[in-house]
């Protein structure tokens, strides 16, 4: 984001979900009309929408990392919409017998995503799949994975799972235990730390309020990076400019939600947004460079404005 200028297109009650591309140059959004859903593409420079796909039963949309297309998820299957050709094709059906589930887009590969599945004899596998449906097993583990983060080469660096009454975050491939939390306590793995060293964490770690921490290596005490400066609220959300990137914004939910930036440039943008939108609740989808998507909520804004 190179300036604090902003433009909006009015909210529509029929808009279901929006996805800003990794560069911020394009916005995809899904609009419902009866049982039919239309996927629209919009260049953020011109704000001119183009109809891309008419479909049904879509639950979520995600951009490929290289912006060559959009993954369209129905819950039972996954399709890929090629931006250049405009063609869409089915690439994956989730196998209920293997309890397969979509785990998101792979930020270390151009147009890949992850699928988690249950294997026989208590084994669980994480698969990397490309836009053609080609599969490469990424990891097999004796516990069902809740979350994981990758190193710069695209291999699993840390994984999180439930073991007994604990949540365990463990380093791979060394197998060293990085951290444990109570099973029912919020303890969220937020991705790799600076330069791929350690990992970011949203947790209590003995404090009354959820905060933001960096765990540099197994056995080393986590470093607190940020807590609510007013001492009133839990850390509610951590924003990243792109998938897999270093977090830059932290949100604390109080009667009036507050967002703090971890770098000077982002802090300036936050203050400009708050000055322009003083009466309403907002959520953010930031980018390291390029436009941010801001969703504005309020009693007199039904539906929200984007």
PDB file of C-alpha atoms in Angstrom:
ATOM      1  CA  UNK A   1       0.000   0.000   0.000  1.00  0.00           C
ATOM      2  CA  UNK A   2       1.753   3.120  -1.203  1.00  0.00           C
ATOM      3  CA  UNK A   3      -0.709   5.784  -0.087  1.00  0.00           C
ATOM      4  CA  UNK A   4      -3.663   6.286   2.234  1.00  0.00           C
ATOM      5  CA  UNK A   5      -6.168   7.046  -0.529  1.00  0.00           C
ATOM      6  CA  UNK A   6      -9.265   4.858  -0.618  1.00  0.00           C
ATOM      7  CA  UNK A   7     -12.198   3.992  -2.854  1.00  0.00           C
ATOM      8  CA  UNK A   8     -15.247   1.911  -2.069  1.00  0.00           C
ATOM      9  CA  UNK A   9     -17.894  -0.017  -3.898  1.00  0.00           C
ATOM     10  CA  UNK A  10     -21.168  -0.113  -2.000  1.00  0.00           C
ATOM     11  CA  UNK A  11     -21.955  -3.264  -0.071  1.00  0.00           C
ATOM     12  CA  UNK A  12     -24.538  -5.614  -1.489  1.00  0.00           C
ATOM     13  CA  UNK A  13     -26.508  -8.038   0.649  1.00  0.00           C
ATOM     14  CA  UNK A  14     -26.007 -10.741  -1.962  1.00  0.00           C
ATOM     15  CA  UNK A  15     -22.182 -10.693  -1.694  1.00  0.00           C
ATOM     16  CA  UNK A  16     -21.123 -13.840   0.175  1.00  0.00           C
ATOM     17  CA  UNK A  17     -17.343 -13.828   0.237  1.00  0.00           C
ATOM     18  CA  UNK A  18     -14.427 -11.794  -1.111  1.00  0.00           C
ATOM     19  CA  UNK A  19     -10.800 -12.712  -1.829  1.00  0.00           C
ATOM     20  CA  UNK A  20      -8.071 -10.152  -2.524  1.00  0.00           C
ATOM     21  CA  UNK A  21      -5.279 -11.485  -4.734  1.00  0.00           C
ATOM     22  CA  UNK A  22      -1.778 -11.851  -3.202  1.00  0.00           C
ATOM     23  CA  UNK A  23      -0.541  -8.708  -5.001  1.00  0.00           C
ATOM     24  CA  UNK A  24      -3.713  -6.752  -4.236  1.00  0.00           C
ATOM     25  CA  UNK A  25      -4.246  -6.039  -7.937  1.00  0.00           C
ATOM     26  CA  UNK A  26      -7.448  -8.086  -8.261  1.00  0.00           C
ATOM     27  CA  UNK A  27     -10.468  -8.834  -6.122  1.00  0.00           C
ATOM     28  CA  UNK A  28     -12.693 -11.879  -6.547  1.00  0.00           C
ATOM     29  CA  UNK A  29     -16.117 -11.968  -4.972  1.00  0.00           C
ATOM     30  CA  UNK A  30     -19.065 -14.327  -4.932  1.00  0.00           C
ATOM     31  CA  UNK A  31     -22.596 -12.974  -5.360  1.00  0.00           C
ATOM     32  CA  UNK A  32     -25.794 -14.964  -4.823  1.00  0.00           C
ATOM     33  CA  UNK A  33     -29.061 -14.688  -6.754  1.00  0.00           C
ATOM     34  CA  UNK A  34     -31.538 -17.323  -5.602  1.00  0.00           C
ATOM     35  CA  UNK A  35     -29.759 -20.686  -5.855  1.00  0.00           C
ATOM     36  CA  UNK A  36     -27.250 -19.350  -8.375  1.00  0.00           C
ATOM     37  CA  UNK A  37     -23.854 -17.887  -7.485  1.00  0.00           C
ATOM     38  CA  UNK A  38     -21.788 -15.656  -9.745  1.00  0.00           C
ATOM     39  CA  UNK A  39     -18.039 -15.253  -9.322  1.00  0.00           C
ATOM     40  CA  UNK A  40     -16.887 -11.772 -10.308  1.00  0.00           C
ATOM     41  CA  UNK A  41     -13.358 -10.456 -10.851  1.00  0.00           C
ATOM     42  CA  UNK A  42     -12.508  -6.807 -10.294  1.00  0.00           C
ATOM     43  CA  UNK A  43      -9.267  -4.925 -10.923  1.00  0.00           C
ATOM     44  CA  UNK A  44      -8.631  -2.821  -7.824  1.00  0.00           C
ATOM     45  CA  UNK A  45      -7.271   0.002  -9.993  1.00  0.00           C
ATOM     46  CA  UNK A  46     -10.453   0.429 -12.048  1.00  0.00           C
ATOM     47  CA  UNK A  47     -13.124  -1.207  -9.836  1.00  0.00           C
ATOM     48  CA  UNK A  48     -14.762  -2.585 -12.977  1.00  0.00           C
ATOM     49  CA  UNK A  49     -16.256  -6.072 -12.405  1.00  0.00           C
ATOM     50  CA  UNK A  50     -16.090  -8.899 -14.937  1.00  0.00           C
ATOM     51  CA  UNK A  51     -18.257 -12.006 -14.728  1.00  0.00           C
ATOM     52  CA  UNK A  52     -16.003 -15.064 -14.440  1.00  0.00           C
ATOM     53  CA  UNK A  53     -18.186 -18.029 -13.504  1.00  0.00           C
ATOM     54  CA  UNK A  54     -21.807 -18.961 -12.774  1.00  0.00           C
ATOM     55  CA  UNK A  55     -22.126 -21.868 -10.344  1.00  0.00           C
ATOM     56  CA  UNK A  56     -23.853 -23.252  -7.229  1.00  0.00           C
ATOM     57  CA  UNK A  57     -23.006 -24.534  -3.736  1.00  0.00           C
ATOM     58  CA  UNK A  58     -19.670 -22.677  -3.444  1.00  0.00           C
ATOM     59  CA  UNK A  59     -18.497 -22.231   0.148  1.00  0.00           C
ATOM     60  CA  UNK A  60     -15.158 -20.509  -0.307  1.00  0.00           C
ATOM     61  CA  UNK A  61     -12.765 -19.048  -2.895  1.00  0.00           C
ATOM     62  CA  UNK A  62      -8.961 -18.661  -2.693  1.00  0.00           C
ATOM     63  CA  UNK A  63      -6.393 -17.235  -5.085  1.00  0.00           C
ATOM     64  CA  UNK A  64      -3.503 -19.338  -6.321  1.00  0.00           C
ATOM     65  CA  UNK A  65      -0.223 -17.911  -5.055  1.00  0.00           C
ATOM     66  CA  UNK A  66       0.884 -16.909  -8.581  1.00  0.00           C
ATOM     67  CA  UNK A  67      -2.589 -15.423  -9.299  1.00  0.00           C
ATOM     68  CA  UNK A  68      -2.978 -17.706 -12.326  1.00  0.00           C
ATOM     69  CA  UNK A  69      -6.366 -18.832 -11.069  1.00  0.00           C
ATOM     70  CA  UNK A  70      -8.846 -19.229  -8.239  1.00  0.00           C
ATOM     71  CA  UNK A  71      -9.604 -22.340  -6.207  1.00  0.00           C
ATOM     72  CA  UNK A  72     -13.387 -22.767  -5.825  1.00  0.00           C
ATOM     73  CA  UNK A  73     -14.429 -24.937  -2.866  1.00  0.00           C
ATOM     74  CA  UNK A  74     -17.865 -26.549  -2.448  1.00  0.00           C
ATOM     75  CA  UNK A  75     -17.175 -28.612   0.679  1.00  0.00           C
ATOM     76  CA  UNK A  76     -17.158 -31.883  -1.254  1.00  0.00           C
ATOM     77  CA  UNK A  77     -14.959 -30.856  -4.172  1.00  0.00           C
ATOM     78  CA  UNK A  78     -12.523 -28.287  -5.482  1.00  0.00           C
ATOM     79  CA  UNK A  79     -12.415 -26.637  -8.902  1.00  0.00           C
ATOM     80  CA  UNK A  80      -9.822 -24.338 -10.479  1.00  0.00           C
ATOM     81  CA  UNK A  81     -10.756 -21.283 -12.532  1.00  0.00           C
ATOM     82  CA  UNK A  82      -7.960 -20.326 -14.948  1.00  0.00           C
ATOM     83  CA  UNK A  83      -7.814 -16.519 -15.135  1.00  0.00           C
ATOM     84  CA  UNK A  84      -6.208 -16.294 -18.588  1.00  0.00           C
ATOM     85  CA  UNK A  85      -8.505 -18.705 -20.420  1.00  0.00           C
ATOM     86  CA  UNK A  86     -11.604 -18.286 -18.257  1.00  0.00           C
ATOM     87  CA  UNK A  87     -12.028 -22.073 -18.193  1.00  0.00           C
ATOM     88  CA  UNK A  88     -12.859 -23.921 -14.980  1.00  0.00           C
ATOM     89  CA  UNK A  89     -12.364 -27.587 -14.218  1.00  0.00           C
ATOM     90  CA  UNK A  90     -12.929 -29.981 -11.348  1.00  0.00           C
ATOM     91  CA  UNK A  91      -9.579 -31.017  -9.858  1.00  0.00           C
ATOM     92  CA  UNK A  92     -10.393 -32.758  -6.563  1.00  0.00           C
ATOM     93  CA  UNK A  93     -13.237 -34.607  -4.825  1.00  0.00           C
ATOM     94  CA  UNK A  94     -12.890 -34.922  -1.053  1.00  0.00           C
ATOM     95  CA  UNK A  95     -13.034 -38.601  -0.037  1.00  0.00           C
ATOM     96  CA  UNK A  96     -15.360 -38.929   2.983  1.00  0.00           C
ATOM     97  CA  UNK A  97     -14.079 -42.457   3.701  1.00  0.00           C
ATOM     98  CA  UNK A  98     -10.610 -40.956   4.308  1.00  0.00           C
ATOM     99  CA  UNK A  99     -12.014 -37.904   6.135  1.00  0.00           C
ATOM    100  CA  UNK A 100     -10.246 -35.675   3.629  1.00  0.00           C
ATOM    101  CA  UNK A 101     -10.340 -31.944   4.319  1.00  0.00           C
ATOM    102  CA  UNK A 102      -9.087 -28.871   2.517  1.00  0.00           C
ATOM    103  CA  UNK A 103      -6.225 -27.218   4.451  1.00  0.00           C
ATOM    104  CA  UNK A 104      -5.685 -24.093   2.346  1.00  0.00           C
ATOM    105  CA  UNK A 105      -3.458 -22.722  -0.411  1.00  0.00           C
ATOM    106  CA  UNK A 106       0.288 -23.467  -0.338  1.00  0.00           C
ATOM    107  CA  UNK A 107       2.125 -20.090  -0.299  1.00  0.00           C
ATOM    108  CA  UNK A 108       5.460 -21.717  -1.229  1.00  0.00           C
ATOM    109  CA  UNK A 109       4.221 -23.075  -4.574  1.00  0.00           C
ATOM    110  CA  UNK A 110       2.617 -21.270  -7.547  1.00  0.00           C
ATOM    111  CA  UNK A 111      -0.783 -22.998  -7.746  1.00  0.00           C
ATOM    112  CA  UNK A 112      -0.946 -25.721  -5.096  1.00  0.00           C
ATOM    113  CA  UNK A 113      -3.114 -26.523  -2.080  1.00  0.00           C
ATOM    114  CA  UNK A 114      -3.137 -28.955   0.843  1.00  0.00           C
ATOM    115  CA  UNK A 115      -5.430 -31.860   1.701  1.00  0.00           C
ATOM    116  CA  UNK A 116      -5.323 -33.749   5.026  1.00  0.00           C
ATOM    117  CA  UNK A 117      -6.552 -37.348   5.137  1.00  0.00           C
ATOM    118  CA  UNK A 118      -6.841 -40.263   7.574  1.00  0.00           C
ATOM    119  CA  UNK A 119      -4.914 -43.398   6.712  1.00  0.00           C
ATOM    120  CA  UNK A 120      -5.257 -46.938   8.025  1.00  0.00           C
ATOM    121  CA  UNK A 121      -3.595 -47.960  11.319  1.00  0.00           C
ATOM    122  CA  UNK A 122      -3.846 -44.513  12.931  1.00  0.00           C
ATOM    123  CA  UNK A 123      -1.747 -42.607  10.420  1.00  0.00           C
ATOM    124  CA  UNK A 124      -2.574 -39.194   8.977  1.00  0.00           C
ATOM    125  CA  UNK A 125      -1.163 -37.736   5.764  1.00  0.00           C
ATOM    126  CA  UNK A 126      -0.793 -34.197   4.488  1.00  0.00           C
ATOM    127  CA  UNK A 127      -0.931 -34.006   0.681  1.00  0.00           C
ATOM    128  CA  UNK A 128       0.255 -31.257  -1.649  1.00  0.00           C
ATOM    129  CA  UNK A 129      -1.932 -31.050  -4.771  1.00  0.00           C
ATOM    130  CA  UNK A 130      -1.495 -28.819  -7.838  1.00  0.00           C
ATOM    131  CA  UNK A 131      -4.105 -27.258 -10.118  1.00  0.00           C
ATOM    132  CA  UNK A 132      -4.130 -30.368 -12.340  1.00  0.00           C
ATOM    133  CA  UNK A 133      -4.846 -32.718  -9.419  1.00  0.00           C
ATOM    134  CA  UNK A 134      -1.305 -34.158  -9.268  1.00  0.00           C
ATOM    135  CA  UNK A 135      -0.520 -35.312  -5.708  1.00  0.00           C
ATOM    136  CA  UNK A 136       2.690 -35.346  -3.653  1.00  0.00           C
ATOM    137  CA  UNK A 137       2.613 -36.626  -0.020  1.00  0.00           C
ATOM    138  CA  UNK A 138       4.163 -33.965   2.223  1.00  0.00           C
ATOM    139  CA  UNK A 139       4.023 -35.583   5.669  1.00  0.00           C
ATOM    140  CA  UNK A 140       2.692 -38.677   7.464  1.00  0.00           C
ATOM    141  CA  UNK A 141       2.112 -38.445  11.219  1.00  0.00           C
ATOM    142  CA  UNK A 142       0.516 -40.589  13.972  1.00  0.00           C
ATOM    143  CA  UNK A 143      -1.744 -37.697  15.132  1.00  0.00           C
ATOM    144  CA  UNK A 144      -4.386 -35.746  13.248  1.00  0.00           C
ATOM    145  CA  UNK A 145      -2.963 -32.313  12.422  1.00  0.00           C
ATOM    146  CA  UNK A 146      -4.715 -29.140  13.562  1.00  0.00           C
ATOM    147  CA  UNK A 147      -2.262 -26.801  11.878  1.00  0.00           C
ATOM    148  CA  UNK A 148       1.273 -26.568  10.499  1.00  0.00           C
ATOM    149  CA  UNK A 149       3.759 -24.084   9.044  1.00  0.00           C
ATOM    150  CA  UNK A 150       6.323 -24.465   6.267  1.00  0.00           C
ATOM    151  CA  UNK A 151       9.928 -23.390   5.848  1.00  0.00           C
ATOM    152  CA  UNK A 152      11.154 -21.447   2.802  1.00  0.00           C
ATOM    153  CA  UNK A 153      11.685 -24.659   0.828  1.00  0.00           C
ATOM    154  CA  UNK A 154       8.060 -25.687   1.299  1.00  0.00           C
ATOM    155  CA  UNK A 155       8.694 -28.475   3.799  1.00  0.00           C
ATOM    156  CA  UNK A 156       6.846 -28.751   7.120  1.00  0.00           C
ATOM    157  CA  UNK A 157       8.795 -26.860   9.803  1.00  0.00           C
ATOM    158  CA  UNK A 158       6.308 -27.021  12.698  1.00  0.00           C
ATOM    159  CA  UNK A 159       3.092 -28.935  13.244  1.00  0.00           C
ATOM    160  CA  UNK A 160       0.333 -28.763  15.858  1.00  0.00           C
ATOM    161  CA  UNK A 161      -1.861 -31.610  17.116  1.00  0.00           C
ATOM    162  CA  UNK A 162      -3.788 -32.869  20.149  1.00  0.00           C
ATOM    163  CA  UNK A 163      -2.145 -35.479  22.369  1.00  0.00           C
ATOM    164  CA  UNK A 164      -4.110 -36.482  25.486  1.00  0.00           C
ATOM    165  CA  UNK A 165      -5.029 -33.318  27.375  1.00  0.00           C
ATOM    166  CA  UNK A 166      -2.429 -31.152  25.613  1.00  0.00           C
ATOM    167  CA  UNK A 167      -1.956 -29.241  22.380  1.00  0.00           C
ATOM    168  CA  UNK A 168       1.537 -29.951  21.103  1.00  0.00           C
ATOM    169  CA  UNK A 169       3.588 -27.848  18.682  1.00  0.00           C
ATOM    170  CA  UNK A 170       6.544 -29.839  17.421  1.00  0.00           C
ATOM    171  CA  UNK A 171       9.468 -29.052  15.128  1.00  0.00           C
ATOM    172  CA  UNK A 172       9.981 -31.128  11.994  1.00  0.00           C
ATOM    173  CA  UNK A 173      11.858 -33.180  10.953  1.00  0.00           C
ATOM    174  CA  UNK A 174      13.840 -33.246  14.207  1.00  0.00           C
ATOM    175  CA  UNK A 175      10.693 -34.136  16.175  1.00  0.00           C
ATOM    176  CA  UNK A 176      11.636 -31.762  19.006  1.00  0.00           C
ATOM    177  CA  UNK A 177       8.749 -30.550  21.119  1.00  0.00           C
ATOM    178  CA  UNK A 178       8.483 -26.780  20.737  1.00  0.00           C
ATOM    179  CA  UNK A 179       5.613 -25.969  23.103  1.00  0.00           C
ATOM    180  CA  UNK A 180       2.572 -27.458  24.841  1.00  0.00           C
ATOM    181  CA  UNK A 181      -0.699 -25.793  25.831  1.00  0.00           C
ATOM    182  CA  UNK A 182      -3.775 -27.034  27.648  1.00  0.00           C
ATOM    183  CA  UNK A 183      -6.148 -28.846  25.286  1.00  0.00           C
ATOM    184  CA  UNK A 184      -8.922 -26.278  25.715  1.00  0.00           C
ATOM    185  CA  UNK A 185      -6.766 -23.151  25.973  1.00  0.00           C
ATOM    186  CA  UNK A 186      -6.423 -20.943  22.863  1.00  0.00           C
ATOM    187  CA  UNK A 187      -2.988 -21.700  21.417  1.00  0.00           C
ATOM    188  CA  UNK A 188      -2.647 -20.812  17.743  1.00  0.00           C
ATOM    189  CA  UNK A 189       0.371 -21.517  15.533  1.00  0.00           C
ATOM    190  CA  UNK A 190       0.649 -18.435  13.308  1.00  0.00           C
ATOM    191  CA  UNK A 191       3.428 -19.450  10.965  1.00  0.00           C
ATOM    192  CA  UNK A 192       7.231 -19.297  10.819  1.00  0.00           C
ATOM    193  CA  UNK A 193       9.242 -16.607  12.565  1.00  0.00           C
ATOM    194  CA  UNK A 194      11.664 -14.135  10.915  1.00  0.00           C
ATOM    195  CA  UNK A 195      13.816 -15.864   8.325  1.00  0.00           C
ATOM    196  CA  UNK A 196      11.998 -19.131   9.044  1.00  0.00           C
ATOM    197  CA  UNK A 197      13.442 -19.368  12.564  1.00  0.00           C
ATOM    198  CA  UNK A 198      10.947 -20.519  15.193  1.00  0.00           C
ATOM    199  CA  UNK A 199       7.257 -19.641  14.989  1.00  0.00           C
ATOM    200  CA  UNK A 200       4.724 -16.994  15.960  1.00  0.00           C
ATOM    201  CA  UNK A 201       2.086 -17.894  18.527  1.00  0.00           C
ATOM    202  CA  UNK A 202      -1.203 -16.503  19.848  1.00  0.00           C
ATOM    203  CA  UNK A 203      -1.668 -17.806  23.409  1.00  0.00           C
ATOM    204  CA  UNK A 204      -2.102 -17.056  27.123  1.00  0.00           C
ATOM    205  CA  UNK A 205       1.117 -18.685  28.360  1.00  0.00           C
ATOM    206  CA  UNK A 206       0.202 -18.008  31.974  1.00  0.00           C
ATOM    207  CA  UNK A 207      -1.160 -14.496  31.362  1.00  0.00           C
ATOM    208  CA  UNK A 208      -4.789 -13.421  31.808  1.00  0.00           C
ATOM    209  CA  UNK A 209      -5.078 -12.102  28.246  1.00  0.00           C
ATOM    210  CA  UNK A 210      -4.153 -13.673  24.917  1.00  0.00           C
ATOM    211  CA  UNK A 211      -0.993 -12.148  23.471  1.00  0.00           C
ATOM    212  CA  UNK A 212       1.397 -12.404  20.537  1.00  0.00           C
ATOM    213  CA  UNK A 213       4.646 -14.374  21.039  1.00  0.00           C
ATOM    214  CA  UNK A 214       7.707 -15.575  19.168  1.00  0.00           C
ATOM    215  CA  UNK A 215       9.116 -19.038  19.946  1.00  0.00           C
ATOM    216  CA  UNK A 216      12.651 -19.109  18.586  1.00  0.00           C
ATOM    217  CA  UNK A 217      13.523 -22.761  19.241  1.00  0.00           C
ATOM    218  CA  UNK A 218      12.385 -25.772  21.295  1.00  0.00           C
ATOM    219  CA  UNK A 219      13.030 -25.409  25.022  1.00  0.00           C
ATOM    220  CA  UNK A 220      13.541 -21.627  24.886  1.00  0.00           C
ATOM    221  CA  UNK A 221      11.050 -19.413  26.735  1.00  0.00           C
ATOM    222  CA  UNK A 222       8.662 -17.664  24.295  1.00  0.00           C
ATOM    223  CA  UNK A 223       9.337 -13.968  23.716  1.00  0.00           C
ATOM    224  CA  UNK A 224       6.282 -11.709  24.253  1.00  0.00           C
ATOM    225  CA  UNK A 225       5.963  -9.361  21.259  1.00  0.00           C
ATOM    226  CA  UNK A 226       2.653  -7.622  21.899  1.00  0.00           C
ATOM    227  CA  UNK A 227      -0.257  -7.469  24.356  1.00  0.00           C
ATOM    228  CA  UNK A 228      -3.178  -5.086  24.561  1.00  0.00           C
ATOM    229  CA  UNK A 229      -1.573  -1.759  25.609  1.00  0.00           C
ATOM    230  CA  UNK A 230      -4.707  -0.917  27.579  1.00  0.00           C
ATOM    231  CA  UNK A 231      -4.666  -4.278  29.380  1.00  0.00           C
ATOM    232  CA  UNK A 232      -8.336  -4.867  28.600  1.00  0.00           C
ATOM    233  CA  UNK A 233      -8.724  -7.347  25.751  1.00  0.00           C
ATOM    234  CA  UNK A 234      -7.516 -10.622  24.308  1.00  0.00           C
ATOM    235  CA  UNK A 235      -5.646 -10.613  21.027  1.00  0.00           C
ATOM    236  CA  UNK A 236      -8.500 -11.433  18.662  1.00  0.00           C
ATOM    237  CA  UNK A 237      -6.890 -11.558  15.237  1.00  0.00           C
ATOM    238  CA  UNK A 238      -3.498 -11.442  13.565  1.00  0.00           C
ATOM    239  CA  UNK A 239      -3.311 -10.060  10.019  1.00  0.00           C
ATOM    240  CA  UNK A 240      -0.700 -11.047   7.449  1.00  0.00           C
ATOM    241  CA  UNK A 241      -0.075  -9.228   4.158  1.00  0.00           C
ATOM    242  CA  UNK A 242      -0.074 -12.558   2.257  1.00  0.00           C
ATOM    243  CA  UNK A 243      -0.346 -16.224   3.124  1.00  0.00           C
ATOM    244  CA  UNK A 244       2.758 -17.401   4.921  1.00  0.00           C
ATOM    245  CA  UNK A 245       4.078 -13.872   5.448  1.00  0.00           C
ATOM    246  CA  UNK A 246       5.198 -12.226   8.685  1.00  0.00           C
ATOM    247  CA  UNK A 247       2.239 -10.756  10.645  1.00  0.00           C
ATOM    248  CA  UNK A 248       1.959  -6.967  10.492  1.00  0.00           C
ATOM    249  CA  UNK A 249      -1.341  -6.102  12.251  1.00  0.00           C
ATOM    250  CA  UNK A 250      -2.896  -7.149  15.570  1.00  0.00           C
ATOM    251  CA  UNK A 251      -6.529  -6.619  16.530  1.00  0.00           C
ATOM    252  CA  UNK A 252      -7.980  -6.499  20.044  1.00  0.00           C
ATOM    253  CA  UNK A 253     -11.754  -6.724  20.458  1.00  0.00           C
ATOM    254  CA  UNK A 254     -13.293  -4.383  23.021  1.00  0.00           C
ATOM    255  CA  UNK A 255     -16.576  -2.469  22.682  1.00  0.00           C
ATOM    256  CA  UNK A 256     -14.596  -0.486  20.093  1.00  0.00           C
ATOM    257  CA  UNK A 257     -12.074  -2.835  18.416  1.00  0.00           C
ATOM    258  CA  UNK A 258      -8.509  -1.542  18.173  1.00  0.00           C
ATOM    259  CA  UNK A 259      -5.821  -2.489  15.660  1.00  0.00           C
ATOM    260  CA  UNK A 260      -2.076  -2.004  16.123  1.00  0.00           C
ATOM    261  CA  UNK A 261       0.664  -2.284  13.497  1.00  0.00           C
ATOM    262  CA  UNK A 262       4.080  -3.859  13.962  1.00  0.00           C
ATOM    263  CA  UNK A 263       5.816  -1.567  11.450  1.00  0.00           C
ATOM    264  CA  UNK A 264       5.809   2.194  10.915  1.00  0.00           C
ATOM    265  CA  UNK A 265       4.310   2.219   7.406  1.00  0.00           C
ATOM    266  CA  UNK A 266       1.394  -0.034   8.351  1.00  0.00           C
ATOM    267  CA  UNK A 267       0.793   2.052  11.479  1.00  0.00           C
ATOM    268  CA  UNK A 268       0.364   5.155   9.308  1.00  0.00           C
ATOM    269  CA  UNK A 269      -2.181   3.353   7.117  1.00  0.00           C
ATOM    270  CA  UNK A 270      -4.120   2.138  10.149  1.00  0.00           C
ATOM    271  CA  UNK A 271      -4.386   5.642  11.585  1.00  0.00           C
ATOM    272  CA  UNK A 272      -5.553   7.014   8.216  1.00  0.00           C
ATOM    273  CA  UNK A 273      -8.229   4.315   7.966  1.00  0.00           C
ATOM    274  CA  UNK A 274      -9.434   4.936  11.528  1.00  0.00           C
ATOM    275  CA  UNK A 275      -9.617   8.679  10.860  1.00  0.00           C
ATOM    276  CA  UNK A 276     -11.710   8.146   7.731  1.00  0.00           C
ATOM    277  CA  UNK A 277     -13.986   5.499   9.273  1.00  0.00           C
ATOM    278  CA  UNK A 278     -14.562   6.789  12.783  1.00  0.00           C
ATOM    279  CA  UNK A 279     -18.017   5.389  13.489  1.00  0.00           C
ATOM    280  CA  UNK A 280     -17.791   1.804  12.404  1.00  0.00           C
ATOM    281  CA  UNK A 281     -16.188  -1.541  13.079  1.00  0.00           C
ATOM    282  CA  UNK A 282     -13.694  -2.663  10.405  1.00  0.00           C
ATOM    283  CA  UNK A 283     -11.802  -5.785   9.358  1.00  0.00           C
ATOM    284  CA  UNK A 284      -8.685  -5.705   7.186  1.00  0.00           C
ATOM    285  CA  UNK A 285      -7.007  -7.766   4.494  1.00  0.00           C
ATOM    286  CA  UNK A 286      -3.606  -6.043   4.118  1.00  0.00           C
ATOM    287  CA  UNK A 287      -0.861  -6.427   1.527  1.00  0.00           C
ATOM    288  CA  UNK A 288       2.842  -5.706   1.886  1.00  0.00           C
ATOM    289  CA  UNK A 289       2.580  -3.574  -1.258  1.00  0.00           C
ATOM    290  CA  UNK A 290      -0.586  -2.700  -3.116  1.00  0.00           C
ATOM    291  CA  UNK A 291      -4.127  -1.976  -1.926  1.00  0.00           C
ATOM    292  CA  UNK A 292      -5.699  -3.275   1.269  1.00  0.00           C
ATOM    293  CA  UNK A 293      -9.264  -4.558   1.454  1.00  0.00           C
ATOM    294  CA  UNK A 294     -11.200  -2.913   4.291  1.00  0.00           C
ATOM    295  CA  UNK A 295     -14.642  -4.164   5.291  1.00  0.00           C
ATOM    296  CA  UNK A 296     -16.696  -1.624   7.234  1.00  0.00           C
ATOM    297  CA  UNK A 297     -19.551  -2.656   9.530  1.00  0.00           C
ATOM    298  CA  UNK A 298     -22.056  -0.533  11.423  1.00  0.00           C
ATOM    299  CA  UNK A 299     -25.725  -0.332  12.483  1.00  0.00           C
ATOM    300  CA  UNK A 300     -26.512   1.944   9.532  1.00  0.00           C
ATOM    301  CA  UNK A 301     -24.425  -0.158   7.123  1.00  0.00           C
ATOM    302  CA  UNK A 302     -26.617  -3.104   6.228  1.00  0.00           C
ATOM    303  CA  UNK A 303     -24.959  -4.879   4.469  1.00  0.00           C
ATOM    304  CA  UNK A 304     -21.265  -4.039   5.114  1.00  0.00           C
ATOM    305  CA  UNK A 305     -19.347  -1.719   2.806  1.00  0.00           C
ATOM    306  CA  UNK A 306     -16.104  -2.816   1.137  1.00  0.00           C
TER     307      UNK A 306
END
